Amino acid sequence: MPPHVLILGGTTEARRLAAELAARPGVRVTTSLAGRVSRPGALDGDVRTGGFGGADGLAAWLRERHVDALVDATHPFAESITANAARAAAAAGVPAVVLRRPGWRPGPGDRWHPVASLAAAAELLPRLGRRVLLTTGRLGLAAFAHLTGLHFVARSVEPPGPPMPPDTHVLLARGPFTVAGETELLRAHRIDVLVTKDSGGRATAAKLTAARDLGLPVVVVRRPPLPAGVTAVPDVAGVLERLGLTPP
């Protein structure tokens, strides 16, 4: 059997890794998607969609499909998936690597307000502005649903469902975004505060530059910590090195 690598996640980094692995002779790659996006982009190698049934279900899948290595390349805020992946890999005796793009860092002129959770962001928000660009994903709106007197522009890839704030304009869009486009968006909707998660990466970082240029405050939800004993590598090259697949 050729080496079999399971990648969890449909992030940009997961796609790059799948392409790198699929191009290597003798390596089989399977990417597992959660199924939350209705039209995911194309992926190299095999693709499966849906959950595994928790850590036990994933461990069983790793054994049954003879997986030789597990790469968790999920979103930095997929806390439960990362915890389940770590437990499953340990139970199945499969080497595991976590791939996490570096987080964003504030620079000169940034007016960032770091918080530990969406709930903390909601608590802080009324003191910072009244017209909010919310870019925390469609599943994050519930944390702000109780806020009245604020106007929200909620941007997400897929349409969000209830609950959501009573005064919400939904904007469906997929990155990458440009600084010019983000500046125009902030001005057109008269946004006076931005809320985002520290997702990292370039595809959605333009909003931070636009907010800085306009002097707007930004509420940044910090990433959850990795499970105890789990470390991450920042890029595809680091994963390949961990897997022993770098050129000699």
Short mmCIF file of N, CA and C in Angstrom, two decimals, residues 3 7 13 33 42 62 94 97 115 120 146 151 159 166 172 194 199 246:
data_model
loop_
_atom_site.label_atom_id
_atom_site.label_comp_id
_atom_site.label_asym_id
_atom_site.label_seq_id
_atom_site.Cartn_x
_atom_site.Cartn_y
_atom_site.Cartn_z
N PRO A 3 1.91 5.14 0.86
CA PRO A 3 1.62 5.99 2.01
C PRO A 3 0.32 6.76 1.80
N ILE A 7 -5.85 14.69 5.13
CA ILE A 7 -5.83 16.12 5.45
C ILE A 7 -7.22 16.52 5.91
N GLU A 13 -4.26 26.53 2.73
CA GLU A 13 -3.07 25.73 3.00
C GLU A 13 -3.35 24.25 2.78
N LEU A 33 -13.58 17.27 4.11
CA LEU A 33 -14.24 18.56 4.27
C LEU A 33 -15.43 18.42 5.20
N ALA A 42 -11.97 23.08 -6.15
CA ALA A 42 -11.42 21.79 -6.57
C ALA A 42 -10.23 21.42 -5.70
N LEU A 62 -9.16 6.06 10.50
CA LEU A 62 -7.71 6.02 10.27
C LEU A 62 -7.21 4.58 10.17
N VAL A 94 -1.20 7.01 14.83
CA VAL A 94 -0.86 7.63 13.55
C VAL A 94 -0.16 8.96 13.81
N VAL A 97 0.21 16.05 12.35
CA VAL A 97 0.80 17.37 12.21
C VAL A 97 -0.34 18.39 12.15
N VAL A 115 -9.76 40.36 22.03
CA VAL A 115 -10.67 39.75 23.00
C VAL A 115 -10.53 38.23 22.88
N ALA A 120 -17.11 38.11 24.29
CA ALA A 120 -16.37 39.29 24.76
C ALA A 120 -16.39 40.41 23.72
N HIS A 146 -28.32 39.59 20.51
CA HIS A 146 -29.03 40.35 21.53
C HIS A 146 -28.78 41.85 21.43
N HIS A 151 -26.20 48.68 13.88
CA HIS A 151 -26.43 48.19 12.52
C HIS A 151 -25.25 47.30 12.12
N PRO A 159 -24.98 31.87 3.26
CA PRO A 159 -26.00 32.63 3.98
C PRO A 159 -26.12 32.18 5.43
N PRO A 166 -31.03 42.05 15.18
CA PRO A 166 -32.25 42.47 14.48
C PRO A 166 -32.01 43.39 13.30
N LEU A 172 -22.90 38.47 1.00
CA LEU A 172 -22.25 37.22 0.63
C LEU A 172 -21.07 37.51 -0.29
N LEU A 194 -14.90 47.43 13.06
CA LEU A 194 -14.76 46.13 12.40
C LEU A 194 -14.58 45.05 13.45
N SER A 199 -7.85 35.05 11.83
CA SER A 199 -7.72 33.91 10.92
C SER A 199 -6.33 33.82 10.31
N THR A 246 10.46 15.99 2.07
CA THR A 246 11.24 17.04 1.42
C THR A 246 12.33 16.41 0.56
#
